[in-house]
PDB file of C-alpha atoms in Angstrom:
ATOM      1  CA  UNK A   1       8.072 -32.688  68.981  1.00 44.00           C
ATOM      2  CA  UNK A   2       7.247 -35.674  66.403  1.00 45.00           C
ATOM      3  CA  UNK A   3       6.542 -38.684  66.879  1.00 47.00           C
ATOM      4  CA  UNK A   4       8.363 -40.372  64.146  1.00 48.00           C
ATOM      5  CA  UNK A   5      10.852 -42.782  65.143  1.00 48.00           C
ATOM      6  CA  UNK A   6       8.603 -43.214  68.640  1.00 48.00           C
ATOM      7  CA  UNK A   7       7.170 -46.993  68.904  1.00 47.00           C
ATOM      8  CA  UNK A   8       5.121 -48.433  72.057  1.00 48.00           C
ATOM      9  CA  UNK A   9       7.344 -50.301  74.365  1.00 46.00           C
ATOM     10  CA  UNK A  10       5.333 -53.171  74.214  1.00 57.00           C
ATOM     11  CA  UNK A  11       5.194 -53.879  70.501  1.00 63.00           C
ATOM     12  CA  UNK A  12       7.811 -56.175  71.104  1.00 65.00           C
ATOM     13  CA  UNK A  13       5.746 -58.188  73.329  1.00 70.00           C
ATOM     14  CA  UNK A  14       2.522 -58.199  70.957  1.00 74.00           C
ATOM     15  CA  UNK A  15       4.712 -59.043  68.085  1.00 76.00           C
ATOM     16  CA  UNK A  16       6.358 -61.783  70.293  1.00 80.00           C
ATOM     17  CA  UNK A  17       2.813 -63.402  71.904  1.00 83.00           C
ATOM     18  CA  UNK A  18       1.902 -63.258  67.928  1.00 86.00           C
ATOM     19  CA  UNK A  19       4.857 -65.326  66.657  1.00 87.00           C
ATOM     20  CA  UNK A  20       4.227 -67.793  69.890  1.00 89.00           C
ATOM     21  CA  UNK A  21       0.741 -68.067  69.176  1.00 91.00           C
ATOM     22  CA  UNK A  22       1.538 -69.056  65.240  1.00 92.00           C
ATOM     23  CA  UNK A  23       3.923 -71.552  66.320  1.00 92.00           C
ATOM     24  CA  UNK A  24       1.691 -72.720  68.821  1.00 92.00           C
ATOM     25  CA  UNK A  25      -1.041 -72.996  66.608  1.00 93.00           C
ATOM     26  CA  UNK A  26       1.540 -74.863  63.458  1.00 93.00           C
ATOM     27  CA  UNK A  27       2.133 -77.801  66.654  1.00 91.00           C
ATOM     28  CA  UNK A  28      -1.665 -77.998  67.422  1.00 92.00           C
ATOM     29  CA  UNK A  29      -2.632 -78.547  64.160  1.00 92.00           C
ATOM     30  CA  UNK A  30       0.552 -81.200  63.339  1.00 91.00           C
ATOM     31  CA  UNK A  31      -0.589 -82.627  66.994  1.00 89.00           C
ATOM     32  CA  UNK A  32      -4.219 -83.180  65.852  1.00 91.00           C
ATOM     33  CA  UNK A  33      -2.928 -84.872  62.570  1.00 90.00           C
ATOM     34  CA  UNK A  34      -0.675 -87.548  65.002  1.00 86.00           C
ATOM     35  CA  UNK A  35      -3.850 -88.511  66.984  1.00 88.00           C
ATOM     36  CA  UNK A  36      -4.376 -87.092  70.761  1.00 88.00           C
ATOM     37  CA  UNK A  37      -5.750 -90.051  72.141  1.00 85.00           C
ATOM     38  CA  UNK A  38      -7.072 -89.586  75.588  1.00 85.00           C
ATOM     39  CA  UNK A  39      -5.351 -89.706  79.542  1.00 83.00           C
ATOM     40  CA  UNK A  40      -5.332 -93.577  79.495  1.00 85.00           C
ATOM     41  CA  UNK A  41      -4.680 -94.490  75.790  1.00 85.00           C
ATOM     42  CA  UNK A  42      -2.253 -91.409  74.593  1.00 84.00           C
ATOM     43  CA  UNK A  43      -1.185 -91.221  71.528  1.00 85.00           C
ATOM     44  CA  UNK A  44       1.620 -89.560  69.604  1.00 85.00           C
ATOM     45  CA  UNK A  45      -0.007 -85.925  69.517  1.00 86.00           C
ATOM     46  CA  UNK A  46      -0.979 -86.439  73.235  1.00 88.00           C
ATOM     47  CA  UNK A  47       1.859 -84.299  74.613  1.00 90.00           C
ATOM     48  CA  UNK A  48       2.629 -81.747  71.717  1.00 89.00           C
ATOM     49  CA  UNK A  49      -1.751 -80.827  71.893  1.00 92.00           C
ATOM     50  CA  UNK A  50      -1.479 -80.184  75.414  1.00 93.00           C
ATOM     51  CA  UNK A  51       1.831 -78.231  75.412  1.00 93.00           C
ATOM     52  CA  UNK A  52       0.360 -75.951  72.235  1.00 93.00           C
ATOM     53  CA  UNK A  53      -2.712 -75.456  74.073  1.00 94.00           C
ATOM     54  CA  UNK A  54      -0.617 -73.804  77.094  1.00 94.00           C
ATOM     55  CA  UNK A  55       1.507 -71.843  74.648  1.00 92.00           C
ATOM     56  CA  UNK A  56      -1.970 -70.361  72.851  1.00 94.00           C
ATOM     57  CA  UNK A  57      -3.513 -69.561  76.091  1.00 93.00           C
ATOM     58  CA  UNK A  58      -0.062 -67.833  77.560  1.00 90.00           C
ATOM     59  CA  UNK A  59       0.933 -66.037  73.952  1.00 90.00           C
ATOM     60  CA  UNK A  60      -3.191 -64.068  74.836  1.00 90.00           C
ATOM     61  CA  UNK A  61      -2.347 -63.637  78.067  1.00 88.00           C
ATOM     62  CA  UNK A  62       1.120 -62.032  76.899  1.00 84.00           C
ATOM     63  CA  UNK A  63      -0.854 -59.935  74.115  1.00 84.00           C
ATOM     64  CA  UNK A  64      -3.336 -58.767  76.498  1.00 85.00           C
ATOM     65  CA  UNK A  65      -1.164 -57.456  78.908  1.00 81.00           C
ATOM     66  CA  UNK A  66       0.932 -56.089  76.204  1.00 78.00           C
ATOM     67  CA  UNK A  67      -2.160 -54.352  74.538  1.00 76.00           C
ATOM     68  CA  UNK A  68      -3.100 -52.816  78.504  1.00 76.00           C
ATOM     69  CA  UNK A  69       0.514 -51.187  78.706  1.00 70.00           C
ATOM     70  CA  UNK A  70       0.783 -49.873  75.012  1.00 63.00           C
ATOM     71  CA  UNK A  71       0.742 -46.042  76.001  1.00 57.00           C
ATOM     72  CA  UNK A  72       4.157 -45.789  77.348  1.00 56.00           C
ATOM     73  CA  UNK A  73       6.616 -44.800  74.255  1.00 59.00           C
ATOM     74  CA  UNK A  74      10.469 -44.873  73.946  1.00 54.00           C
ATOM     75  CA  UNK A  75      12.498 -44.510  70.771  1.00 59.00           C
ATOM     76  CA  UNK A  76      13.194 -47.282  68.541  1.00 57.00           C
ATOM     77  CA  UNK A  77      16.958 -47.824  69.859  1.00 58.00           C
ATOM     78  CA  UNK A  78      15.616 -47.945  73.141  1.00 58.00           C
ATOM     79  CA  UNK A  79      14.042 -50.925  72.912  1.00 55.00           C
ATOM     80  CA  UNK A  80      17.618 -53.048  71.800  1.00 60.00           C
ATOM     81  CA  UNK A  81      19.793 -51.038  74.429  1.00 64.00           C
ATOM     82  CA  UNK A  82      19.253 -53.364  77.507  1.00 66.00           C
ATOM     83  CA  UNK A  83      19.256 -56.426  74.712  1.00 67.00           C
ATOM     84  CA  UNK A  84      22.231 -58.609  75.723  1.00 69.00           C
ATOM     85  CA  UNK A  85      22.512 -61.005  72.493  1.00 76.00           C
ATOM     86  CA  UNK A  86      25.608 -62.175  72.559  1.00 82.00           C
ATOM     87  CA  UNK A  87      24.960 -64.651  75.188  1.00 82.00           C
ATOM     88  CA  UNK A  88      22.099 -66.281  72.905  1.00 82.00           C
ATOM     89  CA  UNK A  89      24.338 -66.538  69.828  1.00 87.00           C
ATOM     90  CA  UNK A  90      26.876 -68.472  71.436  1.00 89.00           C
ATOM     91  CA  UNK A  91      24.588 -70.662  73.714  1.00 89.00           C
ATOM     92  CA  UNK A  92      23.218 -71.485  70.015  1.00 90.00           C
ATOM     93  CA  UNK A  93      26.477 -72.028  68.808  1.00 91.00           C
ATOM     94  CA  UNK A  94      27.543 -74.499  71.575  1.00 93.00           C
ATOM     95  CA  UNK A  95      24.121 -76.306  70.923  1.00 91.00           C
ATOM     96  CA  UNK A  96      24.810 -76.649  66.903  1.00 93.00           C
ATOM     97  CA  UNK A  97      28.258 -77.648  68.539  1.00 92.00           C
ATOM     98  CA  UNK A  98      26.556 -80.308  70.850  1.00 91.00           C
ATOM     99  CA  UNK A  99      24.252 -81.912  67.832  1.00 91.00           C
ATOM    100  CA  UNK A 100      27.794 -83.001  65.746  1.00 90.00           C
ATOM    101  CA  UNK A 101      29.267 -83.853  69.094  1.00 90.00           C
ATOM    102  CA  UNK A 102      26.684 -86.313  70.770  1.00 88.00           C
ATOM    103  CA  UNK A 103      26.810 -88.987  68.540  1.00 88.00           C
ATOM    104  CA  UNK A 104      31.120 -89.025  68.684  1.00 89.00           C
ATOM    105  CA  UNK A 105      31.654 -88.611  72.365  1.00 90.00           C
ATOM    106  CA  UNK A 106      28.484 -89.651  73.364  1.00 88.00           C
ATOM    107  CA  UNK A 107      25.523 -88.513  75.968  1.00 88.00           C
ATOM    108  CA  UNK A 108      27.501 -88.293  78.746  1.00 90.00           C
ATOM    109  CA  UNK A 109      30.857 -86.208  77.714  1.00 90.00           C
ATOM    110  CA  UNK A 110      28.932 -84.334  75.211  1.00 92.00           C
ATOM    111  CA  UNK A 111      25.777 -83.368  77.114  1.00 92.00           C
ATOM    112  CA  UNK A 112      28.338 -82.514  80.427  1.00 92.00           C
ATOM    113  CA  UNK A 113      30.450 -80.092  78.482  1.00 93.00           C
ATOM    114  CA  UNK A 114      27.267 -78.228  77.190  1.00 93.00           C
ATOM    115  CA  UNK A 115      25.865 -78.421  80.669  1.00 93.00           C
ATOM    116  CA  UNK A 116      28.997 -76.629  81.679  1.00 94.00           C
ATOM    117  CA  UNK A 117      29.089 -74.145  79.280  1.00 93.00           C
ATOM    118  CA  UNK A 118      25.488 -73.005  79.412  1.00 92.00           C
ATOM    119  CA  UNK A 119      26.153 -72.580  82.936  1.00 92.00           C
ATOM    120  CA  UNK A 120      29.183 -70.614  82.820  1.00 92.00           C
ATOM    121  CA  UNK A 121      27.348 -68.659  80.423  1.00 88.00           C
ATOM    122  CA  UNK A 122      25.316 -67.659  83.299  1.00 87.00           C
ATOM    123  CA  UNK A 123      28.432 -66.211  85.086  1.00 83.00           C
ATOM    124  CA  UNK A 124      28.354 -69.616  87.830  1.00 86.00           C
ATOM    125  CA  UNK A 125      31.442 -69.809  88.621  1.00 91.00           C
ATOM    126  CA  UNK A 126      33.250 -72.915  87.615  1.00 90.00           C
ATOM    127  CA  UNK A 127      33.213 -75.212  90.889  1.00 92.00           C
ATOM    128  CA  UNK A 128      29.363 -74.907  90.881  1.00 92.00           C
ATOM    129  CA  UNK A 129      28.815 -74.986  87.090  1.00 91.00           C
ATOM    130  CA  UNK A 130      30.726 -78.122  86.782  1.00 93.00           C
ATOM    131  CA  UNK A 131      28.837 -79.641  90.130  1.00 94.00           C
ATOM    132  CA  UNK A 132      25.721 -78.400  88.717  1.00 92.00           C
ATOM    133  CA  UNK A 133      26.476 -80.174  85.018  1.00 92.00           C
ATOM    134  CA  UNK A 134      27.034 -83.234  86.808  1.00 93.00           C
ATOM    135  CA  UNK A 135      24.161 -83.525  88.978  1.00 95.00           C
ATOM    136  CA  UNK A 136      21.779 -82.572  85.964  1.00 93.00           C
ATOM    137  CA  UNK A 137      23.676 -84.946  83.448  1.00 90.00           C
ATOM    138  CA  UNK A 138      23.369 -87.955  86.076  1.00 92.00           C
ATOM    139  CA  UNK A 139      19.775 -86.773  86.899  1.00 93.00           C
ATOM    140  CA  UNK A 140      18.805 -87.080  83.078  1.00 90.00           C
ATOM    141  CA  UNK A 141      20.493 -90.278  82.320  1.00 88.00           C
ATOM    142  CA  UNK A 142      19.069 -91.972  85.476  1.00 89.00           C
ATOM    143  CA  UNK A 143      15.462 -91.086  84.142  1.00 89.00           C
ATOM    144  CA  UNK A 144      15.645 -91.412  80.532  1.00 86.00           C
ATOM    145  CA  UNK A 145      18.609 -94.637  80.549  1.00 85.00           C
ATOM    146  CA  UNK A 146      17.763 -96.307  83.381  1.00 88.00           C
ATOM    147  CA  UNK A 147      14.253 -96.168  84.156  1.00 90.00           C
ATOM    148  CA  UNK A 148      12.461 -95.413  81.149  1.00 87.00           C
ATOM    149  CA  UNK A 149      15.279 -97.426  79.011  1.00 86.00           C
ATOM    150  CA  UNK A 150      15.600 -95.016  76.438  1.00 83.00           C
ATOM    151  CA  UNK A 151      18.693 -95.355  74.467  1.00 85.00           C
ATOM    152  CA  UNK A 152      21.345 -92.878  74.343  1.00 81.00           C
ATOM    153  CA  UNK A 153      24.573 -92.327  72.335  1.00 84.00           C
ATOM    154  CA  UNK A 154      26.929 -94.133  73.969  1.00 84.00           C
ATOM    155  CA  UNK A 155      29.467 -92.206  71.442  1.00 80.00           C
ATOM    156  CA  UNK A 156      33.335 -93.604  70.855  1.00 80.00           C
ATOM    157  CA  UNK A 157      33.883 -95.246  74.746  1.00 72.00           C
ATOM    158  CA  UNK A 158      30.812 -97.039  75.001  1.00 67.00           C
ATOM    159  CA  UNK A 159      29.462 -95.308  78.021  1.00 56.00           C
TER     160      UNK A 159
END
């Protein structure tokens, strides 16, 4: 029997914990160019340091237990059969969708029908999905509008 056409199961997840740690790596070093600042004086690289420092310490934890389980093989369209993709594609779509939509309809209508649609997408059914959208929509805007008075797009209605 050959071997060609035979990859290690788990070359997906050291070629995965390699792209996180080079994008994790990219943020740390835009992070240190912002200025960390420290716990009581933070400054603007403060929260993107700290967040690329758990991403480089979880993409060699990843690799590392991807390195201990690289014996087990399967054939190259083995590793895409379980791959449901179509759900990623369109929850990208619907976000490109939501980007030319916020600023028209504004936080609210816009960020509810995403809500609702990235649930569904998770086969909720619809009651709970749109329960769910609104409970995480008025959740958001009561932190970020209301008590850390961040503007949002209020959109067409003023809302």
């Amino acid at each position: 029997m050959t071997t060609q056409g035979i990859y290690k199961v788990d070359q997906r997840n050291m070629a995965s914990s390699l792209i996180l740690f080079l994008l994790a790596a990219l943020v740390l070093a835009a992070s240190l160019a912002l200025g960390v600042g420290s716990v009581s004086n933070p400054q603007s690289g403060f929260m993107p340091f700290w967040i690329s420092l758990l991403m480089l310490a979880f993409s060699l934890i990843l690799f590392g237990m991807a390195y201990q389980n690289r014996s087990i093989k399967v054939r190259w369209a083995d590793l895409w059969h379980q791959l449901h993709w179509q759900k990623s594609v369109l929850a990208a779509a619907f976000l490109a969708v939501y980007i030319f939509l916020l600023p028209w309809a504004g936080y609210l209508i816009a960020t509810s029908a995403l809500m609702i649609v990235l649930f569904r997408l998770t086969s909720m059914k619809a009651w709970t999905a749109v329960v769910g959208a609104a409970l995480a929509v008025a959740f958001s805007y009561g932190l970020f509008f209301l008590i850390l008075k961040t503007p949002l797009p209020r959109g067409i209605w003023s809302f």
